Amino acid sequence: AARNSAAPQAGGPITELHLFSSPVGLNFDDQPGVDGISVKVFATSGTQPKGVAIPEGVLEFVLHDGTFRVDVELPPVRKVWRYPSGELAPYEFVGAVGVGYELALAWGGDVPQSRLVSISARLTRADGTVVGSAPSTVTISDLPRRPGERFAPLGPAPTQP
């Protein structure tokens, strides 16, 4: 897909990523349960305040079990999605704030183990420089039945015989 020639272009290297995520996990199929999250990311350079196309490098989205807090260790990484810049065109859009990328990130078998997860974006530029976004917290509406068990959809409690 050809890029929109009216889209803002980076006037220098990308220096910031701005990530927006769905506030809750989403169901992407016809089966009960949460399958992933939706994200939008905008890249900006020091000379262009609007979102610009990502011309090179690798864009990654990192999902952590839990949230980021100053007083505890980083939450464990659950899944990483990788998109080389040449594969981003299908996700690109142009809006009032410039070029962005919108993706539906399904976690497949890497189901989160926490009710709250964090998602962040990072771009590794061709020169090796890594640019990251602030993390966004997402609530997963499915809760574990017992410690260590996979998630089950929320619903009425089972009746006791």
Short mmCIF file of C-alpha atoms in Angstrom, two decimals:
data_model
loop_
_atom_site.label_atom_id
_atom_site.label_comp_id
_atom_site.label_asym_id
_atom_site.label_seq_id
_atom_site.Cartn_x
_atom_site.Cartn_y
_atom_site.Cartn_z
CA ALA A 1 0.00 0.00 0.00
CA ALA A 2 1.33 3.41 -0.92
CA ARG A 3 1.75 5.95 1.81
CA ASN A 4 -0.38 9.07 1.72
CA SER A 5 1.81 11.85 0.27
CA ALA A 6 -0.08 14.40 2.41
CA ALA A 7 0.99 12.55 5.57
CA PRO A 8 3.50 14.35 7.79
CA GLN A 9 7.07 13.12 7.24
CA ALA A 10 9.74 12.99 9.90
CA GLY A 11 12.07 15.98 9.66
CA GLY A 12 14.61 14.04 11.68
CA PRO A 13 14.85 10.78 13.57
CA ILE A 14 11.83 9.56 15.52
CA THR A 15 12.31 10.58 19.15
CA GLU A 16 8.98 9.71 20.82
CA LEU A 17 6.24 7.09 20.69
CA HIS A 18 2.73 7.80 21.96
CA LEU A 19 0.65 4.70 22.73
CA PHE A 20 -3.11 4.50 23.26
CA SER A 21 -4.76 1.20 24.15
CA SER A 22 -8.21 -0.17 24.75
CA PRO A 23 -8.96 0.15 28.48
CA VAL A 24 -10.07 -3.49 28.68
CA GLY A 25 -9.20 -6.73 26.95
CA LEU A 26 -11.24 -7.52 23.84
CA ASN A 27 -12.85 -10.63 22.40
CA PHE A 28 -11.69 -11.06 18.77
CA ASP A 29 -13.54 -14.27 17.94
CA ASP A 30 -16.87 -16.00 18.54
CA GLN A 31 -15.57 -17.93 21.55
CA PRO A 32 -16.12 -16.67 25.11
CA GLY A 33 -13.16 -14.93 26.69
CA VAL A 34 -10.75 -12.12 26.09
CA ASP A 35 -8.27 -12.64 23.22
CA GLY A 36 -6.17 -9.48 23.15
CA ILE A 37 -6.15 -5.69 23.04
CA SER A 38 -6.37 -2.90 20.51
CA VAL A 39 -3.64 -0.26 20.28
CA LYS A 40 -2.85 2.91 18.37
CA VAL A 41 0.66 4.31 18.26
CA PHE A 42 1.97 7.62 16.93
CA ALA A 43 5.65 8.38 16.31
CA THR A 44 6.98 11.94 16.45
CA SER A 45 10.30 13.58 15.71
CA GLY A 46 11.86 16.62 17.32
CA THR A 47 10.86 18.80 14.35
CA GLN A 48 7.37 17.39 13.63
CA PRO A 49 4.76 17.49 16.42
CA LYS A 50 2.25 15.40 14.45
CA GLY A 51 2.54 11.65 14.04
CA VAL A 52 4.86 10.60 11.22
CA ALA A 53 5.35 7.39 9.26
CA ILE A 54 7.91 4.95 10.63
CA PRO A 55 10.31 4.63 7.70
CA GLU A 56 12.82 2.19 9.21
CA GLY A 57 13.47 -0.02 12.19
CA VAL A 58 11.34 -2.48 14.13
CA LEU A 59 8.23 -1.54 16.13
CA GLU A 60 7.47 -3.83 19.06
CA PHE A 61 4.61 -4.03 21.53
CA VAL A 62 5.50 -5.53 24.91
CA LEU A 63 2.80 -7.01 27.16
CA HIS A 64 3.61 -7.36 30.88
CA ASP A 65 1.66 -9.30 33.51
CA GLY A 66 0.87 -6.59 36.06
CA THR A 67 1.49 -2.87 36.25
CA PHE A 68 4.56 -0.68 36.63
CA ARG A 69 5.20 0.67 40.13
CA VAL A 70 8.24 2.44 41.50
CA ASP A 71 8.52 0.25 44.61
CA VAL A 72 8.49 -3.19 42.92
CA GLU A 73 10.38 -5.07 40.21
CA LEU A 74 9.29 -4.78 36.60
CA PRO A 75 6.33 -7.03 35.90
CA PRO A 76 7.21 -10.12 33.86
CA VAL A 77 6.97 -9.97 30.06
CA ARG A 78 4.08 -12.09 28.77
CA LYS A 79 4.36 -11.50 25.00
CA VAL A 80 6.17 -9.35 22.42
CA TRP A 81 4.74 -8.53 18.98
CA ARG A 82 7.34 -7.45 16.34
CA TYR A 83 6.62 -5.42 13.19
CA PRO A 84 9.51 -4.45 10.90
CA SER A 85 8.76 -1.05 9.33
CA GLY A 86 8.17 -2.67 5.94
CA GLU A 87 5.20 -4.60 7.40
CA LEU A 88 3.42 -1.60 8.98
CA ALA A 89 1.62 -0.22 5.89
CA PRO A 90 -1.60 -2.28 6.40
CA TYR A 91 -1.99 -0.76 9.89
CA GLU A 92 -1.22 2.86 8.93
CA PHE A 93 -3.83 5.61 8.97
CA VAL A 94 -3.74 9.38 8.65
CA GLY A 95 -5.84 11.50 11.00
CA ALA A 96 -5.98 14.98 12.49
CA VAL A 97 -2.88 14.29 14.59
CA GLY A 98 -0.86 12.82 11.73
CA VAL A 99 0.16 9.29 10.82
CA GLY A 100 -0.61 6.50 13.25
CA TYR A 101 -0.79 2.74 13.35
CA GLU A 102 -3.77 0.78 14.67
CA LEU A 103 -3.39 -2.88 15.52
CA ALA A 104 -5.39 -5.65 17.18
CA LEU A 105 -2.91 -7.65 19.26
CA ALA A 106 -4.09 -11.19 20.01
CA TRP A 107 -2.09 -13.11 22.60
CA GLY A 108 -2.97 -16.61 21.44
CA GLY A 109 -1.62 -19.11 23.95
CA ASP A 110 0.27 -16.43 25.92
CA VAL A 111 -2.76 -15.65 28.11
CA PRO A 112 -2.07 -13.00 30.78
CA GLN A 113 -1.91 -14.26 34.35
CA SER A 114 -2.92 -10.96 35.95
CA ARG A 115 -6.18 -9.00 35.99
CA LEU A 116 -4.17 -5.87 35.16
CA VAL A 117 -1.61 -5.91 32.36
CA SER A 118 0.65 -3.24 30.92
CA ILE A 119 1.38 -2.67 27.25
CA SER A 120 4.14 -0.46 25.89
CA ALA A 121 5.63 0.22 22.47
CA ARG A 122 9.27 0.47 21.53
CA LEU A 123 10.95 1.29 18.25
CA THR A 124 14.45 0.09 17.53
CA ARG A 125 15.72 2.47 14.87
CA ALA A 126 18.13 1.31 12.15
CA ASP A 127 21.00 2.99 14.04
CA GLY A 128 20.23 0.84 17.11
CA THR A 129 18.63 3.64 19.16
CA VAL A 130 15.58 2.45 21.10
CA VAL A 131 12.62 4.81 21.55
CA GLY A 132 9.86 3.76 23.95
CA SER A 133 6.37 4.81 24.95
CA ALA A 134 4.95 5.12 28.42
CA PRO A 135 3.11 1.95 29.47
CA SER A 136 -0.67 1.76 29.32
CA THR A 137 -2.68 -0.34 31.79
CA VAL A 138 -5.40 -2.67 30.51
CA THR A 139 -7.97 -4.52 32.64
CA ILE A 140 -8.59 -8.12 31.72
CA SER A 141 -12.21 -8.94 32.54
CA ASP A 142 -11.65 -12.67 32.77
CA LEU A 143 -10.51 -13.80 36.21
CA PRO A 144 -8.81 -17.03 37.29
CA ARG A 145 -11.07 -19.59 38.97
CA ARG A 146 -8.28 -20.74 41.30
CA PRO A 147 -4.63 -19.75 41.67
CA GLY A 148 -2.64 -21.15 38.76
CA GLU A 149 -5.68 -21.91 36.57
CA ARG A 150 -6.30 -20.27 33.22
CA PHE A 151 -8.92 -17.55 32.98
CA ALA A 152 -12.62 -18.34 32.78
CA PRO A 153 -15.27 -15.89 31.55
CA LEU A 154 -17.01 -13.84 34.20
CA GLY A 155 -20.55 -14.96 34.87
CA PRO A 156 -22.80 -16.29 37.57
CA ALA A 157 -21.16 -18.41 40.23
CA PRO A 158 -21.72 -22.16 39.81
CA THR A 159 -24.51 -23.55 41.96
CA GLN A 160 -23.63 -26.07 44.64
CA PRO A 161 -25.54 -29.42 44.56
#
